[in-house]
Amino acid sequence: MTTAAPAKRLFVLSFGCQMNVYDGELMASAFRRAGYEAAKEPADADVILVNTCAVREHAEEKVFSHLGELRRHKQRGALLGVTGCMAERMGKEIARRAPYVDLVAGARSFGDILDLAAAARDGLGPVISVGHDRPPPARDVSVRTDPYRAYVAVSRGCDHHCTFCIVPATRGREKGRPMAELVDEVRALVADGVVEVTLLGQNIDSYGKDRPEGEDLHHLLRACHDVPGLKRLRFVTSHPADMAEELFDDMATLPRLCGALHIPPQSGSNAVLKRMARGYTRERYLEIVREFRRHCPEGEVAADFIVGFPGETEEDFEGSLSLVREVLFQQSFVFRYSPRPGTPSAERFEDDVPEAAKAARNLRLLKAQEAVATAKHAAMVGRTYEVLVEGRSKKDPDVLMGRTRGNFIVHFRGGPDLAGHLVDVRITGHSPVTLRGEIRG
Ligand code: SF4
């Protein structure tokens, strides 16, 4: 009697943005179709993929230390691959610095990841695939990291050329996916238990510009919103230069569309915004936020900021600080400028803000945001909010964790069977980062 060979297993370690996590799920989908199962840790895997980010030098250097650590799994025959934006940017250089790596497949070039892995397995390594705009593998909706929430990438790449950004180089020109395909993916996710979908784009507002008439963010939101069984819809990431007025009307009139925008200002100084080639001014940014809040008075805005961009003066930085205090962001992600080879700013501008000044500005902006968040949280005490229960809190298994429509994190007592459900929670307390509450009714 022949016993079936144990299924091969894949481990994907993804770094960076949601788009990279999504790509990790696409690669895992391809391996799933080839009979692979997901390994819980590298030690159990036959194929290990390190899915990388290239946004900061520090992130890239960390990958080499991970590779050095993962190298030992090759002794038992595991295949070690590097994918994602750093792979696309560095290509052969990764194989030169880590000659034990079997496969390098970039963020634009992993469409045939299975064939590339097979070629590497046949000892034709290292196999390097970069610079090809191959369509990614089809998604298997059951391959995802969260049972109730999922991302759907509406496009790949970006046509903006923000001077600090490596994405256009590593992910290429913007290419929108057919709207019908996107709605089908949402339907399949909902059928598989998902209740909240986030539509994902490097610059989601320009979705549709390479699609036929009637395929744009406005129509896509309405089509996804009407998928039976979907409880919540979100979208990220917005670009102030491309936001359409009708978007706010959609946010005000589509009940399942959450009033939470992620609009990275990057800086509050017009001089810095100009050198970043962001395509809008501080004043225009504030106008957009006002318009959004006119339509959605309960609406929340999250931000990204870069501190220490070349030439950023103390006065420029004060512009970012005051923007935090004026807009009252729900959350701000703050990054120190890191010159990326291949970006316009690395070629044009000297990285002249000292590291110590970058670190200090990073801290000051986070402190300003913390003060805003604390005041916002305090104002929510006593009020009741709809919360999507995501599951048990990491810190206390007797406590549940979930998010409001505005993306505030709430902890409250309740049974684990509430996971995936919408509940009303009255806020009873808070910290600078989270809220505490009790379930109503
Ligand atoms: S909009 Fe700018 S920052 Fe965002 S991905 Fe495109 S180039 Fe990068």
Short mmCIF file of N, CA and C in Angstrom, two decimals, residues 213-351:
data_model
loop_
_atom_site.label_atom_id
_atom_site.label_comp_id
_atom_site.label_asym_id
_atom_site.label_seq_id
_atom_site.Cartn_x
_atom_site.Cartn_y
_atom_site.Cartn_z
N GLU A 213 -14.88 53.83 -19.97
CA GLU A 213 -15.86 54.72 -19.34
C GLU A 213 -16.71 53.95 -18.33
N GLY A 214 -16.98 54.54 -17.17
CA GLY A 214 -17.84 53.86 -16.21
C GLY A 214 -17.06 52.92 -15.28
N GLU A 215 -15.77 52.78 -15.50
CA GLU A 215 -14.94 51.98 -14.57
C GLU A 215 -14.02 52.96 -13.86
N ASP A 216 -14.48 53.46 -12.72
CA ASP A 216 -13.66 54.39 -11.93
C ASP A 216 -14.00 54.16 -10.45
N LEU A 217 -13.35 54.90 -9.54
CA LEU A 217 -13.53 54.61 -8.12
C LEU A 217 -14.99 54.78 -7.69
N HIS A 218 -15.63 55.82 -8.23
CA HIS A 218 -17.03 56.10 -7.89
C HIS A 218 -17.90 54.88 -8.20
N HIS A 219 -17.82 54.36 -9.43
CA HIS A 219 -18.66 53.21 -9.83
C HIS A 219 -18.22 51.95 -9.10
N LEU A 220 -16.91 51.81 -8.89
CA LEU A 220 -16.42 50.61 -8.21
C LEU A 220 -16.94 50.55 -6.78
N LEU A 221 -16.89 51.68 -6.08
CA LEU A 221 -17.38 51.71 -4.69
C LEU A 221 -18.85 51.31 -4.64
N ARG A 222 -19.62 51.85 -5.57
CA ARG A 222 -21.07 51.55 -5.57
C ARG A 222 -21.31 50.07 -5.89
N ALA A 223 -20.55 49.53 -6.83
CA ALA A 223 -20.75 48.12 -7.20
C ALA A 223 -20.34 47.19 -6.05
N CYS A 224 -19.21 47.48 -5.40
CA CYS A 224 -18.75 46.63 -4.29
C CYS A 224 -19.69 46.77 -3.10
N HIS A 225 -20.16 48.00 -2.88
CA HIS A 225 -21.05 48.29 -1.74
C HIS A 225 -22.29 47.41 -1.79
N ASP A 226 -22.75 47.12 -3.00
CA ASP A 226 -24.01 46.38 -3.15
C ASP A 226 -23.84 44.86 -3.15
N VAL A 227 -22.62 44.37 -2.90
CA VAL A 227 -22.41 42.92 -2.83
C VAL A 227 -23.12 42.38 -1.59
N PRO A 228 -24.10 41.48 -1.76
CA PRO A 228 -24.85 40.98 -0.59
C PRO A 228 -23.92 40.34 0.44
N GLY A 229 -24.17 40.66 1.71
CA GLY A 229 -23.39 40.03 2.79
C GLY A 229 -22.19 40.85 3.23
N LEU A 230 -21.77 41.82 2.39
CA LEU A 230 -20.66 42.69 2.81
C LEU A 230 -21.16 43.65 3.89
N LYS A 231 -20.42 43.77 4.98
CA LYS A 231 -20.87 44.64 6.07
C LYS A 231 -20.14 45.98 6.06
N ARG A 232 -18.88 45.98 5.63
CA ARG A 232 -18.12 47.22 5.64
C ARG A 232 -17.23 47.29 4.41
N LEU A 233 -17.07 48.50 3.88
CA LEU A 233 -16.19 48.73 2.73
C LEU A 233 -15.26 49.89 3.07
N ARG A 234 -13.98 49.75 2.72
CA ARG A 234 -12.99 50.82 2.93
C ARG A 234 -12.14 50.92 1.66
N PHE A 235 -11.34 51.97 1.58
CA PHE A 235 -10.38 52.07 0.47
C PHE A 235 -9.16 52.86 0.93
N VAL A 236 -7.98 52.50 0.44
CA VAL A 236 -6.71 53.21 0.69
C VAL A 236 -5.84 53.09 -0.57
N THR A 237 -4.96 53.86 -0.84
CA THR A 237 -4.50 55.10 -0.22
C THR A 237 -4.87 56.25 -1.16
N SER A 238 -5.34 57.36 -0.62
CA SER A 238 -5.78 58.49 -1.45
C SER A 238 -4.64 59.44 -1.77
N HIS A 239 -4.81 60.18 -2.87
CA HIS A 239 -3.82 61.19 -3.24
C HIS A 239 -4.55 62.51 -3.43
N PRO A 240 -4.18 63.54 -2.63
CA PRO A 240 -4.92 64.82 -2.68
C PRO A 240 -5.05 65.40 -4.08
N ALA A 241 -4.10 65.10 -4.94
CA ALA A 241 -4.13 65.70 -6.29
C ALA A 241 -5.16 65.04 -7.20
N ASP A 242 -5.64 63.87 -6.81
CA ASP A 242 -6.55 63.12 -7.71
C ASP A 242 -7.93 62.87 -7.13
N MET A 243 -8.19 63.39 -5.92
CA MET A 243 -9.50 63.06 -5.30
C MET A 243 -10.64 63.77 -6.02
N ALA A 244 -11.67 63.00 -6.34
CA ALA A 244 -12.84 63.54 -7.07
C ALA A 244 -13.90 63.99 -6.07
N GLU A 245 -14.58 65.09 -6.36
CA GLU A 245 -15.63 65.62 -5.47
C GLU A 245 -16.69 64.56 -5.16
N GLU A 246 -17.07 63.76 -6.17
CA GLU A 246 -18.20 62.82 -5.98
C GLU A 246 -17.86 61.76 -4.93
N LEU A 247 -16.55 61.61 -4.65
CA LEU A 247 -16.14 60.62 -3.65
C LEU A 247 -16.79 60.91 -2.30
N PHE A 248 -16.83 62.20 -1.93
CA PHE A 248 -17.38 62.54 -0.62
C PHE A 248 -18.89 62.29 -0.58
N ASP A 249 -19.52 62.47 -1.73
CA ASP A 249 -20.95 62.18 -1.81
C ASP A 249 -21.17 60.68 -1.62
N ASP A 250 -20.31 59.86 -2.22
CA ASP A 250 -20.38 58.41 -2.03
C ASP A 250 -20.21 58.08 -0.54
N MET A 251 -19.25 58.75 0.10
CA MET A 251 -18.98 58.43 1.50
C MET A 251 -20.15 58.86 2.39
N ALA A 252 -20.87 59.88 1.95
CA ALA A 252 -22.00 60.36 2.76
C ALA A 252 -23.26 59.54 2.53
N THR A 253 -23.35 58.85 1.39
CA THR A 253 -24.62 58.19 1.03
C THR A 253 -24.56 56.66 1.01
N LEU A 254 -23.37 56.07 1.04
CA LEU A 254 -23.27 54.60 1.02
C LEU A 254 -23.07 54.10 2.45
N PRO A 255 -24.12 53.54 3.07
CA PRO A 255 -24.05 53.23 4.50
C PRO A 255 -22.94 52.26 4.90
N ARG A 256 -22.54 51.34 4.03
CA ARG A 256 -21.51 50.38 4.43
C ARG A 256 -20.10 50.91 4.15
N LEU A 257 -20.01 52.06 3.47
CA LEU A 257 -18.69 52.65 3.18
C LEU A 257 -18.23 53.47 4.38
N CYS A 258 -17.13 53.04 5.02
CA CYS A 258 -16.68 53.68 6.26
C CYS A 258 -16.09 55.06 6.00
N GLY A 259 -16.42 56.02 6.89
CA GLY A 259 -15.95 57.40 6.75
C GLY A 259 -14.53 57.55 7.26
N ALA A 260 -13.61 56.85 6.68
CA ALA A 260 -12.21 56.93 7.11
C ALA A 260 -11.34 57.06 5.86
N LEU A 261 -10.60 58.16 5.79
CA LEU A 261 -9.73 58.40 4.64
C LEU A 261 -8.27 58.32 5.07
N HIS A 262 -7.45 57.75 4.22
CA HIS A 262 -6.00 57.79 4.45
C HIS A 262 -5.43 58.65 3.33
N ILE A 263 -5.14 59.91 3.69
CA ILE A 263 -4.63 60.88 2.70
C ILE A 263 -3.26 61.37 3.17
N PRO A 264 -2.18 60.75 2.71
CA PRO A 264 -0.84 61.19 3.17
C PRO A 264 -0.51 62.61 2.73
N PRO A 265 -0.39 63.58 3.65
CA PRO A 265 0.06 64.92 3.25
C PRO A 265 1.57 64.91 2.99
N GLN A 266 2.29 64.05 3.70
CA GLN A 266 3.75 63.94 3.64
C GLN A 266 4.46 65.14 4.27
N SER A 267 3.96 66.37 4.03
CA SER A 267 4.53 67.54 4.69
C SER A 267 3.47 68.64 4.78
N GLY A 268 3.65 69.56 5.70
CA GLY A 268 2.73 70.69 5.85
C GLY A 268 3.32 71.96 5.28
N SER A 269 4.47 71.83 4.62
CA SER A 269 5.16 73.00 4.05
C SER A 269 5.07 73.00 2.52
N ASN A 270 4.61 74.11 1.95
CA ASN A 270 4.50 74.18 0.48
C ASN A 270 5.85 74.05 -0.20
N ALA A 271 6.90 74.59 0.43
CA ALA A 271 8.23 74.51 -0.19
C ALA A 271 8.67 73.05 -0.29
N VAL A 272 8.42 72.28 0.79
CA VAL A 272 8.80 70.85 0.78
C VAL A 272 7.89 70.07 -0.18
N LEU A 273 6.58 70.37 -0.17
CA LEU A 273 5.65 69.67 -1.07
C LEU A 273 6.08 69.87 -2.53
N LYS A 274 6.61 71.06 -2.83
CA LYS A 274 7.06 71.37 -4.20
C LYS A 274 8.26 70.48 -4.54
N ARG A 275 9.22 70.39 -3.61
CA ARG A 275 10.41 69.56 -3.89
C ARG A 275 10.05 68.08 -3.91
N MET A 276 8.98 67.72 -3.24
CA MET A 276 8.51 66.32 -3.27
C MET A 276 7.70 66.04 -4.55
N ALA A 277 7.36 67.08 -5.29
CA ALA A 277 6.52 66.96 -6.50
C ALA A 277 5.20 66.26 -6.18
N ARG A 278 4.59 66.67 -5.06
CA ARG A 278 3.33 66.02 -4.65
C ARG A 278 2.13 66.55 -5.44
N GLY A 279 2.23 67.76 -6.00
CA GLY A 279 1.14 68.23 -6.87
C GLY A 279 -0.04 68.88 -6.15
N TYR A 280 0.15 69.28 -4.92
CA TYR A 280 -0.89 70.06 -4.21
C TYR A 280 -0.19 70.93 -3.17
N THR A 281 -0.97 71.89 -2.65
CA THR A 281 -0.43 72.77 -1.61
C THR A 281 -1.07 72.43 -0.27
N ARG A 282 -0.51 73.01 0.78
CA ARG A 282 -1.10 72.83 2.12
C ARG A 282 -2.56 73.30 2.10
N GLU A 283 -2.77 74.46 1.47
CA GLU A 283 -4.11 75.05 1.44
C GLU A 283 -5.09 74.10 0.73
N ARG A 284 -4.66 73.52 -0.39
CA ARG A 284 -5.54 72.60 -1.12
C ARG A 284 -5.83 71.36 -0.26
N TYR A 285 -4.80 70.89 0.46
CA TYR A 285 -4.98 69.72 1.33
C TYR A 285 -6.07 70.02 2.37
N LEU A 286 -5.98 71.21 3.00
CA LEU A 286 -6.96 71.58 4.04
C LEU A 286 -8.36 71.72 3.44
N GLU A 287 -8.41 72.22 2.22
CA GLU A 287 -9.70 72.38 1.53
C GLU A 287 -10.36 71.00 1.35
N ILE A 288 -9.56 70.02 0.96
CA ILE A 288 -10.08 68.65 0.75
C ILE A 288 -10.62 68.09 2.06
N VAL A 289 -9.88 68.28 3.13
CA VAL A 289 -10.32 67.77 4.44
C VAL A 289 -11.62 68.46 4.87
N ARG A 290 -11.70 69.77 4.63
CA ARG A 290 -12.93 70.50 4.99
C ARG A 290 -14.12 69.96 4.19
N GLU A 291 -13.90 69.75 2.89
CA GLU A 291 -14.97 69.25 2.02
C GLU A 291 -15.42 67.86 2.48
N PHE A 292 -14.45 67.03 2.81
CA PHE A 292 -14.76 65.68 3.31
C PHE A 292 -15.62 65.78 4.57
N ARG A 293 -15.22 66.65 5.50
CA ARG A 293 -15.93 66.74 6.78
C ARG A 293 -17.29 67.44 6.63
N ARG A 294 -17.42 68.23 5.57
CA ARG A 294 -18.74 68.83 5.32
C ARG A 294 -19.72 67.73 4.93
N HIS A 295 -19.24 66.76 4.16
CA HIS A 295 -20.09 65.64 3.76
C HIS A 295 -20.21 64.58 4.86
N CYS A 296 -19.09 64.35 5.59
CA CYS A 296 -19.07 63.29 6.62
C CYS A 296 -18.57 63.88 7.94
N PRO A 297 -19.47 64.55 8.70
CA PRO A 297 -19.03 65.21 9.94
C PRO A 297 -18.32 64.27 10.92
N GLU A 298 -18.64 62.98 10.88
CA GLU A 298 -17.99 62.02 11.79
C GLU A 298 -16.75 61.41 11.13
N GLY A 299 -16.41 61.88 9.92
CA GLY A 299 -15.33 61.26 9.15
C GLY A 299 -13.96 61.43 9.80
N GLU A 300 -13.08 60.45 9.62
CA GLU A 300 -11.73 60.51 10.18
C GLU A 300 -10.69 60.47 9.06
N VAL A 301 -9.57 61.13 9.32
CA VAL A 301 -8.48 61.20 8.33
C VAL A 301 -7.20 60.69 8.96
N ALA A 302 -6.51 59.79 8.25
CA ALA A 302 -5.20 59.33 8.71
C ALA A 302 -4.14 59.86 7.75
N ALA A 303 -2.93 60.03 8.28
CA ALA A 303 -1.88 60.70 7.51
C ALA A 303 -0.58 59.91 7.48
N ASP A 304 0.25 60.22 6.46
CA ASP A 304 1.65 59.82 6.45
C ASP A 304 2.46 61.12 6.37
N PHE A 305 3.57 61.16 7.11
CA PHE A 305 4.47 62.31 7.04
C PHE A 305 5.91 61.81 6.85
N ILE A 306 6.67 62.56 6.07
CA ILE A 306 8.10 62.32 5.98
C ILE A 306 8.78 63.50 6.67
N VAL A 307 9.65 63.22 7.64
CA VAL A 307 10.41 64.30 8.28
C VAL A 307 11.85 64.25 7.79
N GLY A 308 12.47 65.43 7.72
CA GLY A 308 13.87 65.49 7.32
C GLY A 308 14.10 65.38 5.82
N PHE A 309 13.09 65.76 5.01
CA PHE A 309 13.28 65.75 3.56
C PHE A 309 14.34 66.79 3.23
N PRO A 310 15.16 66.56 2.20
CA PRO A 310 16.24 67.52 1.89
C PRO A 310 15.77 68.96 1.90
N GLY A 311 16.52 69.80 2.60
CA GLY A 311 16.21 71.23 2.64
C GLY A 311 15.14 71.60 3.64
N GLU A 312 14.59 70.62 4.38
CA GLU A 312 13.51 70.93 5.34
C GLU A 312 14.07 71.78 6.48
N THR A 313 13.55 73.02 6.59
CA THR A 313 14.00 73.91 7.66
C THR A 313 13.12 73.67 8.89
N GLU A 314 13.49 74.30 10.00
CA GLU A 314 12.67 74.21 11.21
C GLU A 314 11.28 74.77 10.92
N GLU A 315 11.26 75.84 10.11
CA GLU A 315 9.97 76.48 9.78
C GLU A 315 9.11 75.51 8.94
N ASP A 316 9.76 74.83 7.98
CA ASP A 316 9.02 73.83 7.18
C ASP A 316 8.43 72.77 8.10
N PHE A 317 9.26 72.31 9.03
CA PHE A 317 8.80 71.25 9.92
C PHE A 317 7.64 71.73 10.78
N GLU A 318 7.72 72.98 11.22
CA GLU A 318 6.61 73.56 12.00
C GLU A 318 5.32 73.47 11.19
N GLY A 319 5.45 73.54 9.87
CA GLY A 319 4.27 73.43 8.99
C GLY A 319 3.60 72.06 9.14
N SER A 320 4.42 71.03 9.27
CA SER A 320 3.86 69.67 9.46
C SER A 320 3.24 69.56 10.84
N LEU A 321 3.93 70.11 11.85
CA LEU A 321 3.38 70.06 13.23
C LEU A 321 2.01 70.75 13.27
N SER A 322 1.94 71.93 12.67
CA SER A 322 0.67 72.69 12.74
C SER A 322 -0.42 72.00 11.93
N LEU A 323 -0.03 71.25 10.88
CA LEU A 323 -1.05 70.54 10.11
C LEU A 323 -1.70 69.45 10.96
N VAL A 324 -0.87 68.77 11.77
CA VAL A 324 -1.41 67.75 12.69
C VAL A 324 -2.43 68.38 13.64
N ARG A 325 -2.08 69.59 14.16
CA ARG A 325 -2.96 70.23 15.14
C ARG A 325 -4.19 70.83 14.48
N GLU A 326 -4.08 71.16 13.20
CA GLU A 326 -5.23 71.79 12.52
C GLU A 326 -6.20 70.74 12.00
N VAL A 327 -5.68 69.65 11.44
CA VAL A 327 -6.56 68.62 10.85
C VAL A 327 -7.09 67.66 11.93
N LEU A 328 -6.34 67.49 12.99
CA LEU A 328 -6.70 66.53 14.06
C LEU A 328 -6.86 65.12 13.48
N PHE A 329 -5.74 64.57 13.00
CA PHE A 329 -5.74 63.26 12.36
C PHE A 329 -6.10 62.15 13.35
N GLN A 330 -6.75 61.14 12.85
CA GLN A 330 -7.05 59.96 13.68
C GLN A 330 -5.75 59.24 14.00
N GLN A 331 -4.83 59.25 13.03
CA GLN A 331 -3.55 58.57 13.19
C GLN A 331 -2.55 59.16 12.20
N SER A 332 -1.28 59.23 12.57
CA SER A 332 -0.25 59.67 11.63
C SER A 332 0.91 58.69 11.65
N PHE A 333 1.30 58.21 10.46
CA PHE A 333 2.47 57.36 10.32
C PHE A 333 3.62 58.30 9.94
N VAL A 334 4.69 58.30 10.73
CA VAL A 334 5.78 59.24 10.51
C VAL A 334 7.04 58.49 10.11
N PHE A 335 7.68 58.94 9.03
CA PHE A 335 8.87 58.28 8.52
C PHE A 335 10.00 59.30 8.38
N ARG A 336 11.24 58.88 8.63
CA ARG A 336 12.38 59.76 8.39
C ARG A 336 12.81 59.61 6.94
N TYR A 337 13.14 60.69 6.30
CA TYR A 337 13.55 60.63 4.89
C TYR A 337 14.75 59.70 4.75
N SER A 338 14.67 58.79 3.77
CA SER A 338 15.76 57.86 3.46
C SER A 338 15.98 57.93 1.96
N PRO A 339 17.13 58.49 1.51
CA PRO A 339 17.33 58.61 0.06
C PRO A 339 17.39 57.24 -0.61
N ARG A 340 16.53 56.98 -1.58
CA ARG A 340 16.48 55.69 -2.27
C ARG A 340 17.13 55.80 -3.63
N PRO A 341 18.16 54.99 -3.91
CA PRO A 341 18.78 55.02 -5.23
C PRO A 341 17.73 54.80 -6.32
N GLY A 342 17.79 55.64 -7.37
CA GLY A 342 16.82 55.49 -8.45
C GLY A 342 15.63 56.42 -8.28
N THR A 343 15.57 57.18 -7.16
CA THR A 343 14.47 58.15 -7.01
C THR A 343 14.97 59.54 -7.39
N PRO A 344 14.07 60.41 -7.90
CA PRO A 344 14.50 61.78 -8.28
C PRO A 344 15.16 62.54 -7.14
N SER A 345 14.65 62.40 -5.91
CA SER A 345 15.21 63.20 -4.81
C SER A 345 16.64 62.74 -4.49
N ALA A 346 16.92 61.46 -4.62
CA ALA A 346 18.28 60.97 -4.33
C ALA A 346 19.26 61.52 -5.37
N GLU A 347 18.75 61.73 -6.60
CA GLU A 347 19.62 62.24 -7.66
C GLU A 347 19.75 63.77 -7.59
N ARG A 348 18.65 64.42 -7.19
CA ARG A 348 18.65 65.89 -7.28
C ARG A 348 19.08 66.59 -6.00
N PHE A 349 18.75 66.01 -4.84
CA PHE A 349 18.93 66.76 -3.60
C PHE A 349 19.95 66.08 -2.68
N GLU A 350 20.68 66.90 -1.98
CA GLU A 350 21.61 66.37 -0.98
C GLU A 350 20.81 66.01 0.27
N ASP A 351 21.11 64.90 0.90
CA ASP A 351 20.41 64.48 2.11
C ASP A 351 20.98 65.28 3.28
#
